[in-house]
Coordinates of C-alpha atoms and ligand atoms in Angstrom, one line a residue:
Chain K
M3 CA 0.1 0.0 0.2
I4 CA 3.1 2.3 1.1
E5 CA 6.3 1.8 0.7
A6 CA 8.5 4.9 1.7
K7 CA 12.7 4.8 1.0
N8 CA 15.0 7.1 2.5
V9 CA 12.3 10.0 1.9
S10 CA 12.9 13.3 3.3
L11 CA 11.0 16.2 3.0
V12 CA 12.5 19.9 3.0
Y13 CA 9.8 22.7 2.5
E14 CA 10.6 25.8 0.3
N15 CA 11.9 27.8 3.2
G16 CA 14.2 25.4 4.7
T17 CA 12.4 23.8 6.8
V18 CA 13.0 19.8 7.3
A19 CA 9.9 18.5 8.3
L20 CA 10.8 14.6 7.5
R21 CA 13.8 13.1 7.6
D22 CA 15.2 9.8 6.0
V23 CA 11.8 7.8 6.4
N24 CA 11.7 4.2 5.6
L25 CA 8.2 2.7 6.0
H26 CA 6.4 -0.5 4.5
I27 CA 2.4 -0.4 5.3
E28 CA 0.2 -3.1 3.7
P29 CA -3.1 -3.3 3.1
G30 CA -5.4 -3.4 6.1
E31 CA -3.1 -2.2 8.3
I32 CA -4.0 0.6 11.1
V33 CA -1.1 2.5 11.9
Y34 CA -1.4 5.3 14.3
I35 CA 1.1 8.6 14.3
T36 CA 2.1 10.4 17.4
G37 CA 4.7 13.3 18.1
P38 CA 4.5 16.6 19.1
S39 CA 2.9 19.5 17.6
G40 CA 5.5 20.9 14.8
S41 CA 6.8 17.8 14.2
G42 CA 5.8 16.7 10.8
K43 CA 2.8 14.3 11.4
T44 CA 0.5 16.3 8.8
S45 CA 3.2 16.6 6.8
F46 CA 3.9 12.9 6.6
L47 CA 0.1 12.3 5.2
K48 CA 0.7 15.5 3.0
L49 CA 2.9 13.1 1.5
L50 CA 0.6 10.2 1.1
M51 CA -2.0 12.6 -0.8
G52 CA 0.4 14.4 -3.4
I53 CA -0.1 17.4 -1.7
E54 CA 3.6 17.9 -1.2
Y55 CA 6.6 15.5 -3.1
P56 CA 9.6 13.7 -1.3
T57 CA 12.2 16.3 -1.4
T58 CA 14.8 13.3 -1.5
G59 CA 13.9 9.3 -1.6
R60 CA 11.6 6.9 -3.3
L61 CA 7.8 7.0 -2.1
K62 CA 4.8 5.1 -3.7
V63 CA 1.5 4.9 -2.6
M64 CA -0.6 2.1 -4.4
K65 CA 1.7 1.4 -6.7
Q66 CA 2.1 4.9 -7.6
T67 CA 5.7 6.4 -7.6
M68 CA 4.9 9.9 -5.9
S69 CA 7.5 12.0 -7.6
K70 CA 6.4 11.2 -10.7
I71 CA 2.9 10.9 -10.8
N72 CA 0.9 12.7 -13.1
A73 CA -2.7 15.2 -12.6
S74 CA -4.9 12.3 -13.6
N75 CA -3.3 9.5 -11.4
I76 CA -3.0 11.8 -8.6
R77 CA -6.9 12.4 -9.3
R78 CA -7.1 8.5 -9.6
L79 CA -5.2 8.0 -6.4
R80 CA -6.7 10.8 -4.3
Q81 CA -10.1 9.0 -5.3
N82 CA -9.1 6.1 -3.4
I83 CA -8.6 7.8 -0.2
G84 CA -10.8 8.9 2.6
P85 CA -9.1 11.9 4.1
V86 CA -10.1 13.6 7.2
F87 CA -8.3 16.9 7.3
Q88 CA -6.8 18.7 10.4
E89 CA -9.0 21.6 9.6
F90 CA -12.0 19.6 8.4
K91 CA -12.1 21.3 5.1
L92 CA -16.1 21.2 5.1
I93 CA -17.6 23.2 2.4
R94 CA -19.4 26.4 4.2
G95 CA -23.2 27.1 3.4
R96 CA -24.4 23.1 3.1
T97 CA -25.6 20.8 4.7
A98 CA -23.5 17.9 6.6
L99 CA -25.5 15.4 4.3
E100 CA -24.6 17.5 1.3
N101 CA -20.9 17.8 2.5
V102 CA -20.7 13.9 2.8
M103 CA -22.1 13.6 -0.5
L104 CA -20.2 15.4 -2.2
G105 CA -17.0 13.2 -1.7
M106 CA -19.1 11.0 -3.6
R107 CA -20.5 12.5 -6.4
F108 CA -18.0 12.0 -8.8
L109 CA -17.1 8.9 -7.7
G110 CA -19.6 6.7 -9.7
F111 CA -22.2 6.0 -7.3
P112 CA -25.8 5.6 -8.0
P113 CA -27.5 8.6 -6.5
K114 CA -29.8 5.7 -4.1
K115 CA -26.7 3.9 -3.2
M116 CA -24.6 7.9 -2.6
H117 CA -27.6 8.9 -0.3
E118 CA -27.7 5.8 1.5
Y119 CA -23.9 5.3 2.4
A120 CA -23.6 9.0 3.4
V121 CA -26.6 8.6 5.7
E122 CA -25.3 5.8 7.0
A123 CA -21.7 7.4 7.9
L124 CA -23.2 10.3 9.6
K125 CA -25.5 8.1 11.7
N126 CA -22.0 5.9 12.3
V127 CA -20.6 9.4 13.7
G128 CA -23.1 9.8 15.8
L129 CA -25.1 12.8 13.7
E130 CA -28.7 11.8 12.4
H131 CA -30.0 14.3 13.9
K132 CA -28.0 17.0 12.2
I133 CA -28.0 15.2 9.1
S134 CA -29.9 18.3 7.1
S135 CA -27.8 21.0 9.5
L136 CA -25.5 23.4 7.4
V137 CA -22.3 23.1 8.7
D138 CA -21.9 26.5 9.5
N139 CA -24.4 25.8 12.3
L140 CA -22.1 22.8 13.8
S141 CA -19.5 22.7 17.0
W142 CA -16.2 22.1 16.2
G143 CA -16.9 18.2 17.4
E144 CA -19.3 17.9 15.5
S145 CA -17.8 19.3 12.2
Q146 CA -15.1 16.9 12.7
R147 CA -17.4 14.1 12.8
V148 CA -19.0 15.4 9.4
A149 CA -15.5 15.0 8.1
I150 CA -14.6 11.9 9.1
A151 CA -18.4 10.8 7.8
R152 CA -17.3 12.2 4.3
A153 CA -13.8 10.1 4.8
I154 CA -15.3 6.7 5.4
A155 CA -18.8 7.2 3.4
R156 CA -17.0 7.0 -0.3
R157 CA -15.4 3.5 0.8
P158 CA -12.0 4.1 -0.1
S159 CA -9.4 1.6 0.5
L160 CA -6.9 4.2 2.6
I161 CA -8.4 5.9 5.4
I162 CA -6.1 9.2 6.0
A163 CA -7.0 10.9 9.6
D164 CA -5.5 13.9 10.6
E165 CA -6.2 14.6 14.7
P166 CA -9.6 13.0 14.0
T167 CA -10.1 13.3 17.8
G168 CA -8.6 16.3 18.3
N169 CA -12.1 18.3 19.3
L170 CA -13.8 15.5 20.5
D171 CA -14.6 14.4 24.5
I172 CA -13.3 11.1 25.5
D173 CA -16.3 8.8 25.0
N174 CA -16.8 10.1 21.3
A175 CA -13.4 10.4 21.0
M176 CA -13.4 6.2 21.9
N177 CA -15.6 6.1 19.6
I178 CA -14.4 7.0 16.4
M179 CA -11.2 5.7 17.3
D180 CA -13.1 2.6 17.3
L181 CA -15.3 3.2 14.2
L182 CA -12.3 3.9 12.4
V183 CA -10.1 1.0 13.4
S184 CA -13.4 -1.4 12.5
F185 CA -12.6 -0.4 8.6
R186 CA -9.8 -2.8 8.8
D187 CA -12.2 -5.5 8.6
Q188 CA -12.4 -4.3 5.0
N189 CA -9.4 -4.5 4.4
T190 CA -9.2 -0.6 4.2
T191 CA -5.7 0.9 5.7
V192 CA -6.7 3.2 8.2
I193 CA -3.8 6.0 9.1
I194 CA -4.8 8.2 12.5
T195 CA -2.7 10.9 13.6
T196 CA -3.2 12.1 17.2
H197 CA -1.5 14.2 20.1
A198 CA -3.7 12.2 22.4
T199 CA -1.3 9.1 23.1
H200 CA -3.9 8.1 26.1
L201 CA -6.2 6.9 22.9
I202 CA -3.7 4.5 21.4
E203 CA -2.1 3.2 24.7
G204 CA -4.4 0.4 25.3
R205 CA -4.7 -0.7 21.5
E206 CA -3.3 -4.2 21.2
E207 CA -2.4 -4.3 17.3
G208 CA -1.3 -2.1 14.7
T209 CA 2.0 0.0 13.7
F210 CA 3.1 2.8 16.3
I211 CA 4.6 5.4 14.8
R212 CA 6.3 7.7 16.7
I213 CA 7.7 11.1 15.1
D214 CA 10.1 13.8 16.8
N215 CA 11.4 16.6 14.8
G216 CA 10.6 14.3 11.2
N217 CA 12.4 11.7 12.6
L218 CA 10.0 8.3 12.5
S219 CA 10.8 5.3 15.2
I220 CA 8.1 2.5 14.2
E221 CA 6.8 -0.3 16.7
R222 CA 4.4 -3.0 15.8
K223 CA 2.2 -4.7 17.9
G224 CA -0.3 -7.5 17.8
E225 CA -0.4 -9.9 15.1
A226 CA 0.2 -6.8 12.8
L227 CA 2.0 -8.4 9.7
V228 CA 5.0 -7.7 7.8
Chain F
M6 CA -21.3 11.5 -18.8
K7 CA -23.7 9.2 -16.5
S8 CA -22.2 11.5 -13.3
I9 CA -23.3 14.6 -14.8
V10 CA -26.7 13.3 -15.4
Y11 CA -26.5 12.0 -12.1
N12 CA -25.7 15.3 -10.7
M13 CA -27.5 17.8 -12.6
G14 CA -29.1 18.6 -9.7
Y15 CA -26.2 19.7 -7.6
F16 CA -24.9 21.1 -10.5
L17 CA -28.0 23.6 -10.9
K18 CA -27.8 24.1 -7.2
E19 CA -23.9 24.9 -7.6
A20 CA -24.7 27.9 -10.3
K21 CA -27.5 29.0 -8.1
T22 CA -25.1 29.5 -5.2
L23 CA -22.3 31.0 -7.5
F24 CA -24.7 33.4 -8.7
K25 CA -25.9 34.2 -5.5
I26 CA -22.2 34.9 -3.4
D27 CA -21.7 37.4 -6.1
L28 CA -25.2 38.8 -6.6
T29 CA -24.3 42.0 -7.5
S30 CA -21.6 41.3 -10.3
N31 CA -23.5 39.1 -12.1
I32 CA -26.5 41.2 -12.2
L33 CA -24.4 43.9 -13.9
S34 CA -23.0 41.3 -16.1
I35 CA -26.5 40.2 -17.2
L36 CA -27.5 43.8 -17.7
S37 CA -24.8 44.6 -19.8
I38 CA -24.8 41.2 -21.7
G39 CA -28.6 42.0 -22.5
L40 CA -27.9 45.6 -23.9
I41 CA -25.0 44.4 -25.5
F42 CA -27.1 41.4 -27.4
F43 CA -30.2 44.1 -27.8
I44 CA -27.6 46.6 -29.9
L45 CA -26.6 43.2 -31.8
A46 CA -30.3 42.4 -32.3
L47 CA -30.7 46.2 -33.5
V48 CA -28.1 45.8 -36.3
I49 CA -29.0 42.5 -37.3
S50 CA -32.9 43.9 -37.6
G51 CA -31.8 46.5 -39.0
W52 CA -29.8 44.5 -41.8
D53 CA -32.9 41.8 -42.4
I54 CA -35.3 45.0 -43.2
M55 CA -33.3 46.6 -45.8
S56 CA -32.0 43.3 -47.6
F57 CA -35.6 42.7 -47.8
I58 CA -36.9 46.1 -49.1
V59 CA -33.9 45.5 -51.4
E60 CA -35.0 42.1 -52.6
T61 CA -38.7 43.8 -53.0
V62 CA -37.3 46.4 -54.9
E63 CA -35.2 44.3 -56.8
R64 CA -38.2 41.5 -57.6
E65 CA -40.4 44.3 -58.4
A66 CA -38.3 46.1 -61.0
E67 CA -39.8 48.4 -63.5
I68 CA -38.5 50.7 -65.6
N69 CA -40.9 53.4 -67.5
V70 CA -40.6 54.2 -71.1
Y71 CA -41.8 57.6 -72.2
Y72 CA -42.3 58.2 -76.1
K73 CA -42.7 60.7 -78.7
E74 CA -46.0 63.2 -78.7
G75 CA -48.1 62.2 -81.3
L76 CA -47.3 58.9 -81.8
S77 CA -49.9 57.2 -84.0
D78 CA -51.5 54.0 -82.7
T79 CA -49.9 51.4 -85.3
E80 CA -46.6 53.1 -84.1
I81 CA -47.0 52.5 -80.7
S82 CA -48.0 48.8 -81.1
K83 CA -45.1 48.8 -82.9
L84 CA -43.3 50.3 -80.3
L85 CA -44.5 47.6 -78.0
E86 CA -43.6 45.0 -80.0
D87 CA -39.9 45.8 -80.3
I88 CA -39.7 46.3 -76.4
R89 CA -41.1 42.8 -76.0
S90 CA -38.3 41.5 -78.7
V91 CA -35.6 42.5 -76.0
E92 CA -34.5 39.8 -74.0
G93 CA -35.0 39.8 -70.2
V94 CA -38.1 42.1 -71.2
G95 CA -41.2 40.5 -68.9
D96 CA -44.4 42.1 -69.2
V97 CA -44.9 45.2 -71.1
K98 CA -48.1 47.4 -70.8
I99 CA -49.2 51.2 -71.8
V100 CA -50.4 53.1 -68.8
D101 CA -52.5 56.5 -70.1
E102 CA -52.8 59.8 -68.6
E103 CA -55.9 58.4 -66.7
E104 CA -54.2 55.9 -64.9
S105 CA -51.1 57.8 -64.3
Y106 CA -53.5 60.4 -62.6
L107 CA -55.5 57.8 -60.4
R108 CA -52.5 56.3 -59.4
M109 CA -50.4 59.5 -58.0
K110 CA -53.5 60.1 -56.6
D111 CA -53.3 56.9 -55.0
I112 CA -50.1 57.7 -53.3
L113 CA -50.8 61.2 -52.1
G114 CA -53.7 60.0 -50.4
D115 CA -54.8 62.8 -48.1
E116 CA -52.9 65.1 -50.0
A117 CA -54.8 64.2 -53.2
H118 CA -56.3 67.6 -53.4
I119 CA -53.0 69.5 -55.2
L120 CA -53.5 67.4 -57.7
E121 CA -56.8 69.9 -58.5
L122 CA -54.2 73.1 -58.5
F123 CA -54.0 72.0 -62.2
E124 CA -56.5 72.2 -64.8
E125 CA -55.4 69.9 -67.5
N126 CA -53.9 66.4 -66.2
P127 CA -49.9 67.2 -66.0
F128 CA -48.7 63.3 -66.7
S129 CA -48.0 61.9 -69.6
P130 CA -48.8 58.3 -70.9
F131 CA -46.0 55.6 -70.7
I132 CA -45.0 52.3 -71.0
E133 CA -44.4 50.3 -68.0
V134 CA -42.0 47.6 -68.4
Q135 CA -41.0 44.5 -66.3
I136 CA -37.2 43.7 -66.2
N137 CA -34.7 41.4 -64.9
I138 CA -32.7 43.0 -62.7
A139 CA -29.5 41.4 -63.1
E140 CA -29.9 42.3 -66.5
S141 CA -30.3 45.8 -66.3
D142 CA -27.4 47.1 -67.9
V143 CA -28.0 45.4 -71.3
I144 CA -31.4 45.8 -71.5
L145 CA -31.5 49.6 -70.9
S146 CA -28.7 50.0 -73.5
K147 CA -30.8 47.8 -76.1
L148 CA -33.6 50.0 -75.3
K149 CA -31.8 52.8 -76.3
Q150 CA -31.2 52.2 -80.2
V151 CA -35.2 51.6 -80.1
E152 CA -37.0 53.6 -82.4
N153 CA -39.7 56.7 -81.1
I154 CA -38.5 56.5 -77.6
E155 CA -37.6 60.1 -75.8
Y156 CA -36.6 58.9 -72.4
I157 CA -36.3 56.3 -70.3
R158 CA -36.8 56.3 -66.2
D159 CA -35.1 53.4 -64.2
N160 CA -34.9 53.1 -60.2
K161 CA -31.3 51.9 -61.2
R162 CA -30.1 54.8 -59.0
V163 CA -32.5 53.8 -56.4
L164 CA -31.5 50.6 -56.1
D165 CA -27.6 51.4 -55.9
R166 CA -28.2 53.5 -53.0
L167 CA -30.4 51.1 -50.7
N168 CA -27.6 48.7 -51.9
D169 CA -24.8 51.2 -50.6
I170 CA -26.9 51.4 -47.2
V171 CA -27.1 47.4 -47.1
S172 CA -23.3 47.1 -47.3
V173 CA -22.5 50.1 -44.7
I174 CA -25.2 48.0 -42.8
E175 CA -23.8 45.0 -43.4
F176 CA -20.0 46.3 -42.5
V177 CA -21.4 48.0 -39.2
G178 CA -23.3 44.6 -38.6
I179 CA -20.0 42.5 -38.8
L180 CA -18.1 45.3 -36.3
V181 CA -21.0 45.0 -34.0
V182 CA -21.0 41.0 -34.4
V183 CA -16.9 41.1 -33.8
A184 CA -17.4 43.3 -30.6
V185 CA -20.1 41.9 -29.1
G186 CA -18.3 38.4 -29.2
I187 CA -15.7 39.8 -27.7
S188 CA -17.2 42.1 -25.4
T189 CA -19.3 38.8 -24.2
L190 CA -16.5 36.7 -24.0
M191 CA -14.7 39.4 -22.2
V192 CA -17.6 39.9 -19.4
V193 CA -18.5 36.1 -19.0
S194 CA -14.8 35.1 -18.8
H195 CA -14.2 37.6 -16.1
I196 CA -17.0 36.6 -13.8
I197 CA -16.4 33.3 -13.7
R198 CA -12.7 34.0 -13.1
Q199 CA -14.0 35.8 -9.9
G200 CA -16.2 33.2 -9.3
I201 CA -13.5 30.9 -9.5
Y202 CA -11.3 33.2 -7.0
N203 CA -14.2 33.2 -4.5
N204 CA -14.6 29.5 -4.4
R205 CA -10.5 29.0 -4.1
D206 CA -11.3 26.9 -0.6
Q207 CA -13.8 24.9 -2.0
I208 CA -12.3 24.0 -5.5
N209 CA -9.1 23.1 -3.5
T210 CA -11.1 21.0 -1.3
L211 CA -12.7 19.0 -4.5
K212 CA -9.5 18.6 -5.7
L213 CA -8.2 17.1 -2.8
L214 CA -10.9 15.1 -2.9
G215 CA -10.0 13.7 -6.1
A216 CA -12.6 15.6 -8.1
P217 CA -12.3 15.8 -12.0
Q218 CA -11.7 18.9 -13.7
P219 CA -14.8 18.7 -15.2
F220 CA -16.9 18.3 -12.5
I221 CA -15.2 21.3 -11.0
D222 CA -15.8 23.3 -13.9
F223 CA -19.5 22.5 -14.7
P224 CA -21.3 24.4 -12.4
F225 CA -19.0 27.8 -13.8
I226 CA -20.0 27.1 -17.4
L227 CA -23.9 26.5 -16.3
E228 CA -23.5 29.6 -14.5
G229 CA -21.7 31.6 -17.9
F230 CA -24.4 30.0 -19.9
F231 CA -27.6 31.1 -17.8
L232 CA -26.1 34.8 -17.5
T233 CA -26.0 35.3 -21.5
L234 CA -28.9 33.5 -22.1
I235 CA -30.5 35.8 -19.7
G236 CA -29.0 38.4 -21.0
G237 CA -30.3 37.1 -24.2
L238 CA -34.1 37.2 -23.1
I239 CA -33.6 40.6 -22.1
A240 CA -32.5 41.9 -25.5
S241 CA -35.1 39.8 -26.9
I242 CA -38.2 40.9 -24.8
L243 CA -36.7 44.5 -25.7
L244 CA -36.3 43.7 -29.5
F245 CA -39.5 42.7 -29.4
V246 CA -41.4 45.7 -27.9
L247 CA -39.3 48.0 -30.0
L248 CA -39.9 46.2 -33.4
N249 CA -43.9 45.8 -32.5
Y250 CA -43.8 49.2 -31.8
G251 CA -41.1 50.6 -34.2
Y252 CA -43.6 49.0 -37.3
G253 CA -46.8 50.5 -35.9
Q254 CA -45.2 53.4 -36.5
V255 CA -43.7 53.1 -39.6
E256 CA -46.7 51.6 -40.9
L257 CA -48.4 54.5 -40.0
A258 CA -45.9 57.1 -41.7
I259 CA -44.5 55.7 -44.9
P260 CA -47.2 53.0 -45.8
F261 CA -46.1 51.8 -49.1
I262 CA -42.6 51.5 -47.9
P263 CA -42.5 46.8 -47.9
L264 CA -41.5 45.3 -44.5
P265 CA -40.6 41.9 -44.0
A266 CA -43.6 40.4 -41.6
A267 CA -42.9 41.3 -38.0
D268 CA -43.6 37.7 -36.7
S269 CA -41.1 36.0 -38.5
L270 CA -38.6 38.7 -38.3
I271 CA -39.2 38.7 -34.7
R272 CA -39.0 34.9 -34.4
S273 CA -35.7 34.6 -36.5
I274 CA -34.0 37.7 -34.4
V275 CA -34.7 36.2 -30.9
T276 CA -33.7 33.0 -32.3
F277 CA -30.2 34.0 -33.5
T278 CA -30.0 35.9 -30.2
L279 CA -30.6 33.3 -28.1
V280 CA -28.4 30.5 -29.7
T281 CA -25.6 33.4 -30.0
S282 CA -25.8 34.2 -26.6
A283 CA -25.8 30.6 -25.4
I284 CA -22.9 29.6 -27.3
L285 CA -21.1 32.9 -26.2
G286 CA -22.0 32.0 -22.6
I287 CA -20.3 28.7 -23.1
I288 CA -17.4 29.4 -24.4
G289 CA -16.6 32.4 -22.4
S290 CA -17.1 30.4 -19.6
L291 CA -14.7 28.0 -20.9
L292 CA -12.2 30.8 -21.4
G293 CA -12.6 31.5 -17.8
V294 CA -12.3 28.2 -16.5
A295 CA -9.0 27.0 -18.5
K296 CA -5.9 27.5 -17.3
Q297 CA -6.7 26.7 -13.5
G298 CA -7.1 23.1 -14.2
E299 CA -3.2 22.2 -13.4
G300 CA -2.7 23.4 -9.4
F301 CA -3.7 20.0 -8.8
R302 CA -1.1 19.9 -5.6
G303 CA -4.2 22.0 -3.4
Ligands
ATP405 N1 4.0 24.9 3.7 C1 4.6 24.9 4.7 N2 6.0 25.3 4.6 C2 7.1 25.6 5.6 N3 7.0 24.9 6.1 C3 6.0 24.1 6.7 C4 5.2 24.2 6.4 N4 4.2 23.2 6.5 C5 4.5 22.8 7.5 N5 5.7 23.4 7.7 C6 6.1 23.2 8.8 O1 6.9 21.9 9.1 C7 6.9 21.4 10.1 C8 5.9 20.2 10.5 O2 4.9 20.5 10.3 P1 3.6 19.9 10.4 O3 2.3 20.5 10.2 O4 3.8 18.5 9.8 O5 3.4 19.0 12.0 P2 2.2 18.5 13.0 O6 3.0 17.5 13.3 O7 1.3 18.3 11.8 O8 1.8 19.1 14.1 P3 0.7 19.5 14.6 O9 0.6 18.2 15.4 O10 0.0 20.9 15.6 O11 -0.6 19.5 13.6 C9 6.7 22.5 11.4 O12 7.8 23.2 11.7 C10 5.5 23.4 10.2 O13 6.2 24.8 10.4
MG406 MG1 -0.7 18.7 11.9

């Protein structure tokens, strides 16, 4: 699913966000990324989505070599990813349901299925009562859950969730974590970043990545493959 | 293709949102496009009407042949025969003093009483000759060789003048069409760019979700299409009102001028205006959305 060899990312202003990353992630793996603010978590996810390109090294995501990828392949790649952005990136002036469906409209779902999946995803994040609310009127935590619903409703093969529980109370956060983790049963790869180490400490299975100032250390637990 | 059909409702709603977000600019664009198209429609109508007049005059082309006074009946019938034998000549018919008097009375209408100032009939008889206008030069030179003809009055000068006017209108028309085309494209592509700028966050998000460029562009193209189409509609309504009013006025003032039927004129100009506006709207918005496709990095 993901293969990184000596990948580094240096921003134009000289900030070194990632250093010499070596990593191999299989389909269906669940990956937790922790690390202090500014350590490079979001930067790593940006590389996976083709928002940034590796400065050096070789990165392959779903068989695409990211340094050589063209516009139409990047589009196809992103269509297979369910992203939860740290800043949500919801479309203002639309309802929660419209926002969720917007991520699916160009993926070829028949209209009925699209509606059904979107409603189901909103139920799964506990927002069935807010389906027709404008996202402008939702709380931060609710907005975050709409963003999560948008990511999972489109049935991606890779979920990339950047701080998906950052604005949630402990119960909601746990529920969202469990929900995201449950997708591995469908062989979906799930990558989650978080500050909140207490949310993942008890987890028995998965790949645990810690980033410190751009340096990755990786630990695998449970029947984690590879 | 399928996804365009599935998403038509969404696209229309998006176009409406785009319209509402920048309401003032959009309304001003519609108004200016409407006026631009109104000018276009006016020029095209003028063009149409003038060509119709010229055609009618050409079709009814006839010349009046005045013959020497005091010809005997046999000389007159020989003259008629001679004229008939010229190639390109159609009907030939004598119009005597009485009839020319009556015709003038008809033309003058209410003013006919001035004819009563004459003690004697001031008109002379003449021969009315229908000719094929295309061959008028040849026919005229042949007629000049016919005996007993004193003077030929043709409407060639009038026709030449009309044709001059038509070519001026045609020239102005082409300029106007070009100007309308360019300014419409400018207005539309500009407002579309503005809309793209206003929606840059949303567009960026769509790109991050992997939306194909046509999916992102389609609402903007719809917006441009509706802007010009509504502009075209406004122009059509203005033209409809003006032509209906103008026709009435002209028919009152100069009843003998040949005009194309108002209905068909309006129908063809309105069709032309709407089709042109729709096409220009689509091209304009395509120009507006062009060149923003490569920023896929988000
Ligand atoms: N576009 C950019 N240009 C320059 N520097 C950047 C850019 N984006 C991020 N950085 C810098 O790169 C480093 C890593 O940032 P990143 O956003 O990956 O951190 P993070 O681990 O996601 O932090 P947080 O937990 O606060 O979200 C930071 O020092 C940040 O200031
Ligand atoms: Mg971050």
